[in-house]
Coordinates of C-alpha atoms and ligand atoms in Angstrom, one line a residue:
Chain Q
M1 CA 0.0 0.0 0.0
E2 CA 2.8 2.4 1.1
M3 CA 4.6 1.6 -2.1
L4 CA 1.6 2.3 -4.3
D5 CA 1.0 5.6 -2.5
R6 CA 4.6 6.6 -3.4
L7 CA 4.3 5.4 -7.0
L8 CA 1.2 7.5 -7.4
A9 CA 2.5 10.6 -5.7
E10 CA 5.6 10.6 -8.0
H11 CA 3.6 10.3 -11.2
P12 CA 3.1 13.6 -13.0
F13 CA -0.5 12.9 -13.5
F14 CA -1.1 13.2 -9.8
K15 CA 1.2 16.1 -9.3
D16 CA 0.1 18.4 -6.4
L17 CA -2.8 16.2 -5.5
D18 CA -3.6 16.2 -1.7
P19 CA -1.9 13.1 -0.1
R20 CA -5.3 12.3 1.5
Y21 CA -6.7 11.8 -2.0
I22 CA -3.7 9.8 -3.2
K23 CA -4.4 7.4 -0.3
L24 CA -8.0 7.1 -1.4
I25 CA -7.1 6.5 -5.1
A26 CA -4.4 4.0 -4.1
E27 CA -7.1 1.8 -2.6
C28 CA -8.5 1.4 -6.1
A29 CA -5.1 0.5 -7.8
R30 CA -3.0 -2.5 -8.3
N31 CA 0.1 -3.4 -10.2
V32 CA -0.3 -5.4 -13.4
T33 CA 2.0 -6.8 -16.1
F34 CA 1.2 -7.5 -19.7
K35 CA 3.3 -9.7 -22.0
A36 CA 4.1 -8.6 -25.6
G37 CA 1.0 -9.4 -27.7
D38 CA -1.5 -9.5 -24.8
F39 CA -4.7 -7.6 -25.4
I40 CA -5.4 -5.3 -22.5
F41 CA -8.9 -4.6 -23.6
R42 CA -11.0 -5.0 -26.8
E43 CA -13.4 -2.7 -28.5
G44 CA -16.9 -2.9 -27.0
D45 CA -15.6 -4.1 -23.6
P46 CA -17.2 -2.4 -20.6
S47 CA -15.0 0.4 -19.6
N48 CA -14.3 -0.2 -15.9
K49 CA -10.6 0.3 -15.7
F50 CA -7.9 2.7 -16.6
W51 CA -4.1 2.5 -16.4
L52 CA -1.0 4.5 -15.7
I53 CA 1.8 2.9 -17.8
R54 CA 5.0 2.6 -15.8
S55 CA 7.1 1.0 -18.5
G56 CA 6.5 -0.6 -21.9
K57 CA 4.5 0.3 -25.0
V58 CA 0.9 -0.3 -25.9
S59 CA -0.9 0.3 -29.2
L60 CA -4.5 1.4 -29.6
E61 CA -5.9 -0.3 -32.7
V62 CA -9.0 -0.2 -34.8
F63 CA -10.0 -3.2 -36.7
A64 CA -11.0 -2.4 -40.3
P65 CA -12.6 -5.3 -42.2
G66 CA -10.5 -6.1 -45.2
R67 CA -7.6 -4.1 -44.0
G68 CA -6.9 -5.7 -40.6
P69 CA -5.9 -3.9 -37.5
I70 CA -4.6 -0.3 -37.8
M71 CA -2.6 1.3 -35.1
I72 CA -3.9 4.7 -34.3
E73 CA -1.7 5.6 -31.3
T74 CA 1.0 4.2 -29.2
L75 CA 1.3 5.0 -25.5
G76 CA 4.4 4.4 -23.4
D77 CA 6.2 5.2 -20.1
G78 CA 4.3 7.6 -18.0
D79 CA 1.2 7.8 -20.2
V80 CA -2.4 7.5 -18.9
M81 CA -4.5 5.0 -20.9
G82 CA -8.3 4.9 -21.0
W83 CA -10.7 7.7 -20.2
S84 CA -14.0 6.1 -21.4
W85 CA -14.6 4.9 -17.8
A86 CA -15.5 8.5 -17.0
V87 CA -18.3 9.1 -19.6
P88 CA -21.3 7.1 -20.7
P89 CA -21.7 4.6 -22.3
Y90 CA -18.6 3.4 -20.5
R91 CA -17.5 1.2 -23.4
K92 CA -14.0 0.8 -24.9
Q93 CA -13.8 2.2 -28.4
Y94 CA -10.5 0.6 -29.5
D95 CA -8.4 -2.5 -28.9
A96 CA -5.4 -2.0 -26.7
R97 CA -2.5 -4.4 -27.2
A98 CA 0.9 -4.6 -25.4
L99 CA 3.7 -4.3 -28.0
E100 CA 6.3 -5.2 -25.5
L101 CA 6.4 -6.2 -21.8
T102 CA 4.4 -3.6 -20.1
R103 CA 4.0 -2.8 -16.5
A104 CA 1.2 -0.5 -15.3
L105 CA -0.9 0.6 -12.4
E106 CA -4.5 -0.6 -13.0
F107 CA -7.4 1.4 -11.5
D108 CA -10.8 0.0 -10.8
A109 CA -13.1 2.7 -12.2
L110 CA -16.1 1.7 -10.2
C111 CA -14.0 2.0 -7.0
I112 CA -12.8 5.4 -8.3
R113 CA -16.3 6.6 -9.2
G114 CA -17.4 5.6 -5.7
K115 CA -14.6 7.7 -4.1
C116 CA -15.5 10.6 -6.3
D117 CA -19.1 10.5 -5.2
E118 CA -18.0 10.5 -1.6
E119 CA -15.5 13.3 -2.2
P120 CA -16.6 15.6 -5.0
K121 CA -13.4 17.7 -4.7
L122 CA -11.4 14.5 -5.6
G123 CA -13.8 14.0 -8.5
Y124 CA -13.1 17.6 -9.7
E125 CA -9.3 17.1 -9.3
L126 CA -9.4 13.8 -11.3
F127 CA -11.6 15.1 -14.0
K128 CA -9.5 18.2 -14.4
R129 CA -6.5 15.9 -15.1
F130 CA -8.4 13.7 -17.4
A131 CA -9.7 16.7 -19.3
Q132 CA -6.1 17.7 -19.9
I133 CA -5.2 14.2 -21.3
I134 CA -8.3 14.2 -23.5
G135 CA -7.3 17.7 -24.7
Q136 CA -3.8 16.6 -25.6
R137 CA -5.0 13.5 -27.5
L138 CA -7.6 15.7 -29.4
Q139 CA -4.9 18.2 -30.3
A140 CA -2.6 15.4 -31.5
T141 CA -5.4 13.9 -33.5
R142 CA -6.2 17.3 -35.1
L143 CA -2.6 17.7 -36.1
R144 CA -2.7 14.4 -37.9
L145 CA -5.9 15.4 -39.6
I146 CA -4.3 18.4 -41.2
D147 CA -1.5 16.1 -42.4
I148 CA 1.3 18.2 -41.0
Y149 CA 4.1 16.5 -42.9
G150 CA 2.3 16.7 -46.2
G151 CA 2.5 20.3 -47.4
R152 CA 5.6 22.3 -47.0
S153 CA 4.3 25.6 -45.6
Chain N
M1 CA 45.9 27.5 -74.7
A2 CA 44.8 25.5 -71.7
V3 CA 46.3 28.3 -69.6
A4 CA 43.9 30.8 -71.0
V5 CA 40.9 28.6 -69.9
K6 CA 41.8 28.5 -66.3
P7 CA 41.2 32.0 -65.1
Q8 CA 38.0 32.0 -67.1
T9 CA 36.9 28.9 -65.2
I10 CA 37.5 30.6 -61.9
E11 CA 35.5 33.5 -63.0
I12 CA 32.6 31.3 -64.0
S13 CA 32.3 29.4 -60.8
A14 CA 32.9 32.5 -58.6
D15 CA 29.9 34.2 -60.1
P16 CA 27.0 33.2 -57.7
M17 CA 24.5 33.7 -60.5
V18 CA 26.0 31.2 -62.9
P19 CA 25.3 27.5 -62.4
V20 CA 28.1 25.1 -62.5
P21 CA 27.4 21.8 -64.3
Y22 CA 27.3 18.6 -62.1
R23 CA 26.9 15.0 -63.2
V24 CA 24.4 12.7 -61.6
L25 CA 26.3 9.7 -60.1
R26 CA 23.4 7.9 -58.5
V27 CA 19.7 8.3 -57.8
R28 CA 18.1 6.6 -54.8
R29 CA 14.3 6.4 -54.3
E30 CA 13.5 7.2 -50.7
T31 CA 9.7 7.2 -50.9
P32 CA 7.3 7.1 -53.9
D33 CA 7.8 10.9 -54.5
T34 CA 11.2 11.7 -52.9
F35 CA 14.6 10.9 -54.3
T36 CA 18.1 11.4 -53.2
L37 CA 20.6 12.4 -55.9
E38 CA 24.4 12.2 -55.6
L39 CA 26.2 14.7 -57.8
E40 CA 29.8 15.2 -58.9
A41 CA 31.2 18.4 -60.3
L42 CA 32.2 18.2 -64.0
T43 CA 35.6 19.4 -63.0
S44 CA 37.4 17.7 -65.9
A45 CA 35.4 19.8 -68.4
F46 CA 37.1 22.8 -66.8
G47 CA 40.6 21.3 -66.9
H48 CA 40.7 20.1 -63.3
P49 CA 41.1 16.4 -63.4
S50 CA 42.2 16.0 -59.8
P51 CA 39.0 15.1 -57.9
V52 CA 39.3 16.1 -54.3
Q53 CA 40.4 19.7 -54.0
T54 CA 38.2 22.1 -52.2
G55 CA 37.9 25.8 -52.9
E56 CA 37.0 28.2 -55.6
G57 CA 37.2 26.7 -59.1
S58 CA 38.0 23.2 -58.0
G59 CA 34.3 22.2 -58.4
V60 CA 34.3 20.9 -54.8
R61 CA 32.8 23.3 -52.3
A62 CA 32.8 23.0 -48.6
F63 CA 29.3 23.6 -47.1
A64 CA 27.9 24.0 -43.6
P65 CA 25.1 21.8 -42.4
G66 CA 21.8 23.5 -43.2
Q67 CA 22.9 25.3 -46.3
F68 CA 21.2 24.9 -49.7
N69 CA 22.1 25.1 -53.4
M70 CA 20.1 26.3 -56.3
L71 CA 19.6 23.4 -58.7
Y72 CA 19.0 24.4 -62.3
L73 CA 17.5 22.4 -65.1
F74 CA 17.9 24.0 -68.5
G75 CA 14.5 24.9 -70.0
V76 CA 12.6 23.9 -66.9
G77 CA 13.8 26.2 -64.0
E78 CA 15.7 26.6 -60.9
V79 CA 14.8 25.7 -57.3
P80 CA 16.4 25.9 -53.8
I81 CA 17.2 22.5 -52.3
S82 CA 19.0 21.9 -49.1
I83 CA 22.2 19.8 -49.0
S84 CA 21.5 16.5 -47.3
G85 CA 25.0 14.9 -47.4
D86 CA 27.9 14.6 -45.1
P87 CA 29.8 18.0 -44.7
A88 CA 33.0 15.9 -44.1
Q89 CA 32.6 14.5 -47.7
P90 CA 31.9 17.5 -49.9
E91 CA 33.3 15.9 -53.0
V92 CA 29.9 14.1 -53.5
L93 CA 27.1 16.6 -53.4
V94 CA 23.9 15.0 -52.0
H95 CA 20.4 16.4 -52.3
T96 CA 17.0 14.9 -51.4
V97 CA 14.2 16.2 -53.5
R98 CA 10.4 15.7 -53.2
A99 CA 8.5 16.0 -56.4
V100 CA 5.9 18.7 -55.9
G101 CA 5.9 20.7 -59.1
A102 CA 7.5 21.1 -62.5
V103 CA 11.1 21.6 -61.5
T104 CA 11.3 19.2 -58.6
R105 CA 9.5 16.5 -60.7
A106 CA 12.1 17.0 -63.5
I107 CA 14.9 16.8 -61.0
C108 CA 13.5 13.6 -59.5
A109 CA 13.3 12.1 -63.0
L110 CA 17.1 12.7 -63.7
K111 CA 19.1 9.6 -64.6
R112 CA 22.7 8.7 -64.0
D113 CA 25.2 10.8 -66.1
E114 CA 22.6 13.5 -66.8
I115 CA 23.6 17.1 -66.0
V116 CA 22.2 19.5 -63.5
G117 CA 23.4 23.1 -62.9
V118 CA 24.3 24.0 -59.3
R119 CA 24.7 27.4 -57.6
G120 CA 25.8 27.6 -54.0
P121 CA 26.1 26.8 -51.3
F122 CA 24.0 29.6 -49.8
G123 CA 22.4 30.6 -46.6
S124 CA 22.9 30.2 -42.8
A125 CA 23.8 27.0 -41.0
W126 CA 22.7 25.0 -38.0
P127 CA 24.7 26.2 -35.0
V128 CA 26.8 23.1 -34.6
A129 CA 29.8 25.1 -33.3
E130 CA 27.8 27.2 -30.9
A131 CA 26.1 24.1 -29.5
V132 CA 29.3 22.4 -28.5
G133 CA 28.9 21.2 -24.9
N134 CA 25.1 21.2 -25.0
D135 CA 22.5 18.4 -25.3
I136 CA 21.0 18.5 -28.7
V137 CA 17.4 17.7 -29.6
I138 CA 16.5 17.4 -33.3
V139 CA 12.9 17.4 -34.4
A140 CA 12.1 16.7 -38.0
G141 CA 8.9 16.2 -39.9
G142 CA 8.6 14.6 -43.4
V143 CA 11.2 15.8 -45.8
G144 CA 12.4 18.2 -43.1
L145 CA 14.9 15.5 -42.1
A146 CA 16.9 16.2 -45.3
P147 CA 18.3 19.6 -44.3
L148 CA 19.0 18.2 -40.8
R149 CA 21.0 15.2 -42.0
P150 CA 24.3 17.1 -42.5
A151 CA 23.9 18.3 -38.9
I152 CA 23.3 14.7 -37.7
Y153 CA 26.5 13.6 -39.6
H154 CA 28.4 16.4 -38.0
L155 CA 27.2 15.6 -34.5
L156 CA 28.0 11.9 -34.9
N157 CA 31.4 12.7 -36.4
H158 CA 32.2 14.9 -33.4
R159 CA 30.1 13.0 -30.9
H160 CA 32.4 13.6 -27.9
E161 CA 31.9 17.4 -28.2
Y162 CA 28.2 17.2 -27.3
G163 CA 26.1 16.0 -24.4
R164 CA 23.0 13.8 -25.0
V165 CA 21.7 13.8 -28.6
A166 CA 18.0 13.0 -29.4
L167 CA 16.6 12.7 -32.9
L168 CA 12.8 12.8 -33.1
Y169 CA 11.3 12.1 -36.5
G170 CA 7.7 12.0 -37.7
A171 CA 6.3 11.0 -41.0
R172 CA 2.8 10.3 -42.3
T173 CA 3.3 6.5 -42.8
P174 CA 6.3 4.2 -42.7
K175 CA 6.4 4.4 -46.5
D176 CA 6.9 8.2 -46.3
M177 CA 10.0 8.0 -44.1
L178 CA 13.4 9.2 -45.5
Y179 CA 16.7 7.4 -44.9
K180 CA 15.1 4.3 -43.3
R181 CA 18.3 2.2 -43.3
E182 CA 20.3 5.0 -41.7
L183 CA 17.6 5.7 -39.1
S184 CA 17.7 2.1 -38.0
E185 CA 21.5 2.2 -37.9
W186 CA 21.4 5.3 -35.7
R187 CA 18.8 3.6 -33.5
G188 CA 21.3 0.8 -32.9
R189 CA 23.9 3.2 -31.5
F190 CA 24.2 3.7 -27.8
D191 CA 25.1 7.4 -28.0
I192 CA 22.0 8.8 -29.7
Q193 CA 18.3 8.5 -28.8
V194 CA 16.3 8.0 -31.9
E195 CA 12.4 8.1 -31.7
V196 CA 10.4 7.7 -34.9
T197 CA 6.7 8.1 -35.2
V198 CA 4.0 7.8 -37.9
D199 CA 0.4 9.0 -38.1
A200 CA -1.0 5.5 -38.5
A201 CA 0.3 2.1 -39.4
R202 CA -0.6 -1.6 -39.6
P203 CA 1.0 -3.6 -36.8
D204 CA 2.7 -6.0 -39.3
E205 CA 4.5 -3.2 -41.1
W206 CA 5.6 -1.0 -38.2
R207 CA 7.0 -1.6 -34.7
G208 CA 7.6 2.0 -33.7
N209 CA 5.5 4.8 -32.3
V210 CA 2.2 5.9 -33.6
G211 CA 1.2 9.5 -33.0
V212 CA 2.2 13.0 -34.1
V213 CA 5.9 14.0 -33.7
T214 CA 5.2 16.6 -31.0
T215 CA 4.2 13.7 -28.7
L216 CA 7.8 12.5 -28.7
I217 CA 9.2 15.7 -27.2
S218 CA 8.1 14.7 -23.7
R219 CA 10.1 11.5 -24.1
A220 CA 13.4 13.0 -25.2
N221 CA 16.2 13.1 -22.7
F222 CA 17.8 16.5 -22.4
D223 CA 18.7 19.1 -19.8
P224 CA 16.6 22.1 -20.7
F225 CA 19.1 24.6 -19.4
H226 CA 21.9 23.3 -21.6
T227 CA 20.1 22.2 -24.8
T228 CA 20.0 23.4 -28.4
A229 CA 17.0 22.4 -30.4
L230 CA 17.1 22.1 -34.2
V231 CA 13.7 21.9 -35.9
C232 CA 12.7 21.5 -39.5
G233 CA 9.5 20.6 -41.2
P234 CA 6.4 22.2 -42.5
E235 CA 5.5 25.4 -40.7
V236 CA 2.5 24.0 -38.8
M237 CA 4.6 21.2 -37.5
M238 CA 7.4 23.6 -36.4
R239 CA 4.8 25.8 -34.6
F240 CA 3.5 23.0 -32.5
T241 CA 6.9 21.6 -31.9
I242 CA 8.1 24.9 -30.5
L243 CA 5.1 25.0 -28.1
E244 CA 6.1 21.5 -26.8
L245 CA 9.8 22.6 -26.5
Q246 CA 8.7 25.6 -24.5
K247 CA 6.6 23.3 -22.2
R248 CA 9.9 21.5 -21.6
E249 CA 11.4 24.9 -20.5
L250 CA 13.5 25.7 -23.5
R251 CA 13.9 29.4 -24.2
D252 CA 13.3 30.8 -27.7
D253 CA 17.0 31.5 -28.1
Q254 CA 17.8 27.8 -27.7
I255 CA 15.6 26.9 -30.6
Y256 CA 16.6 27.0 -34.3
I257 CA 14.3 26.5 -37.2
S258 CA 14.8 26.3 -41.0
M259 CA 12.4 28.4 -43.1
E260 CA 11.8 27.2 -46.6
R261 CA 10.2 30.3 -48.1
N262 CA 10.6 30.4 -51.8
M263 CA 13.3 32.4 -53.5
K264 CA 14.8 33.4 -56.8
C265 CA 18.3 34.9 -56.8
A266 CA 19.5 33.3 -53.5
I267 CA 22.0 36.1 -53.0
G268 CA 19.9 38.9 -51.5
F269 CA 19.2 40.8 -54.7
C270 CA 15.7 40.2 -55.8
G271 CA 13.7 40.4 -52.5
H272 CA 11.7 37.4 -53.5
C273 CA 12.3 35.6 -50.3
Q274 CA 11.8 38.5 -48.0
Y275 CA 10.5 37.5 -44.6
G276 CA 9.8 40.6 -42.5
P277 CA 13.2 42.4 -42.3
N278 CA 15.0 39.2 -43.3
F279 CA 15.9 37.6 -46.6
V280 CA 15.5 33.9 -46.1
C281 CA 18.3 33.3 -48.8
K282 CA 21.1 35.0 -46.9
D283 CA 19.8 35.6 -43.3
G284 CA 18.2 32.1 -43.4
P285 CA 17.1 29.5 -44.0
V286 CA 18.2 28.6 -40.5
F287 CA 17.0 31.2 -37.9
R288 CA 17.3 31.4 -34.2
F289 CA 13.6 31.3 -33.1
D290 CA 13.7 34.5 -31.0
K291 CA 14.9 36.5 -34.1
V292 CA 11.8 35.5 -36.1
R293 CA 9.2 34.9 -33.4
E294 CA 7.1 38.0 -34.3
L295 CA 6.8 36.8 -38.0
F296 CA 6.4 33.2 -37.4
G297 CA 2.9 31.8 -38.0
K298 CA 1.7 35.0 -39.8
R299 CA -0.4 34.2 -42.7
E300 CA 1.3 36.3 -45.3
I301 CA 4.6 38.1 -45.1
Ligands
FAD401 C1 16.0 27.1 -48.4 C2 15.1 26.0 -49.0 C3 15.5 24.7 -48.9 C4 14.7 23.7 -49.5 N1 15.1 22.4 -49.4 C5 14.4 21.5 -50.0 C6 14.9 20.1 -50.0 O1 15.9 19.8 -49.4 N2 14.1 19.2 -50.7 C7 13.0 19.5 -51.3 O2 12.3 18.6 -51.9 N3 12.5 20.8 -51.3 C8 13.2 21.8 -50.7 N4 12.7 23.1 -50.8 C9 11.5 23.4 -51.5 C10 11.7 23.4 -53.0 O3 12.5 24.5 -53.3 C11 10.3 23.6 -53.7 O4 9.6 22.4 -53.5 C12 10.5 23.9 -55.1 O5 10.9 25.2 -55.3 C13 9.2 23.7 -55.9 O6 9.4 24.0 -57.3 P1 8.6 23.3 -58.4 O7 8.8 24.0 -59.7 O8 8.9 21.8 -58.4 O9 7.1 23.4 -57.9 P2 6.1 24.6 -58.1 O10 5.3 24.4 -59.3 O11 6.9 25.9 -57.9 O12 5.3 24.4 -56.7 C14 4.5 23.2 -56.6 C15 3.7 23.3 -55.3 O13 4.6 23.3 -54.2 C16 4.4 24.5 -53.4 N5 5.8 25.0 -53.0 C17 6.8 25.3 -53.8 N6 7.9 25.7 -53.1 C18 7.5 25.7 -51.8 C19 8.1 26.0 -50.6 N7 9.4 26.5 -50.5 N8 7.4 25.9 -49.4 C20 6.1 25.5 -49.5 N9 5.5 25.2 -50.6 C21 6.1 25.3 -51.7 C22 3.8 25.5 -54.4 O14 3.0 26.4 -53.7 C23 2.9 24.6 -55.2 O15 1.7 24.2 -54.5 C24 13.5 24.1 -50.2 C25 13.1 25.4 -50.3 C26 13.9 26.4 -49.7 C27 13.5 27.8 -49.8
FES402 S1 16.0 35.1 -53.2 FE1 16.5 37.0 -54.0 S2 16.7 38.2 -52.2 FE2 16.5 36.2 -51.4

């Protein structure tokens, strides 16, 4: 438990979060390991977990009939994976597959949602952080939409 | 009579407006629309059979990483193209060209032994001397890797003079990446961090990162207080790259960019390449970002 608290407190995602809240969140977390090739979740799965990747690499993939899987994003050391636990319909929209041995902290989203209901301030702090992640992903996606390497100016 | 030819030769190659003929030694296809050409000066035609001899009139010209040449095709036109070869081996002139219009398409269609006119080298250089003692982070997008390759060669040739070196490269798909063999060679070295990313890929064709190049910046190892950043790619890509570098606490005077605005004379005469108070052809193409910050990202200048 102590050890988990420290791992969380050191992660940039939880920077400046009240230690009391860190303790609460740690009660919903556990250490997990995925082997290269393991699916962490599949499209359509209920979204009741999220992860902080400690080391390794994971690809988010969409399966396109006739074309096979297409990698749309890779996540690695320090990245937060999964935010669909926070918004209805609480379903995974992609497949996530470990590309190499990956260690992560796995969070039980039902447990987290329960804590947030008890402590709305914690909910606010968490959602602020997730909003930032979602914003970053959205920006990266927009950059790819405008095909930033294609034209020259 | 040969004696009479010599001074004339020097005069010709010393005039920055007159192209010097080069012969195509080799053409390599990098991607479906981008080709790397190796050129050699036609020195023998000017009575200089000895091949490696740098300086005016010898046909071999030293260049600094980041500089460009004007490549001229008779009857088609002339375009500025960065030098993409090793500055320690100026006897072979290397250019990487993406076919986007009439002139670049014709250059990409050149075959071995055909002739192309060359004026140059022109322009400012990457600050490889000023950056000695610093960590270096290089961020390249698409064909923007070409003008940075001479700087990479220089850093690797003088590796002990620099701190950590990180190369971050983004391309649309694995097929659009330049210098794939070299990139994987560099990745295999222990003294340079190489991170490559593409916009999307099939798992069976690509084992690297997927995402836009700016997402790699948070992964690069460098000490923000002692780092020089070299950035080249389309302007939108450079804009967002600079934002990410600023998030990592880099100051604007630690960031260098290469501006590929179009030009004509390349020697500061015509004003075609004017960028605010600067002429890209002689003040650029490489600028320290704080010097052009006010202009950067403006729609029309
Ligand atoms: C300093 C400098 C270094 C360069 N280095 C390289 C290089 O190493 N490799 C390379 O492939 N190209 C390089 N370029 C760009 C190259 O000069 C242009 O692609 C070329 O001039 C296009 O000429 P064209 O006749 O083939 O096409 P055009 O018919 O003139 O243009 C075709 C299309 O490309 C666009 N375009 C042309 N030039 C530019 C430009 N500079 N920036 C943005 N859009 C442009 C035009 O708007 C048009 O849509 C460099 C440019 C500069 C200024
Ligand atoms: S191209 Fe003529 S002034 Fe720069």
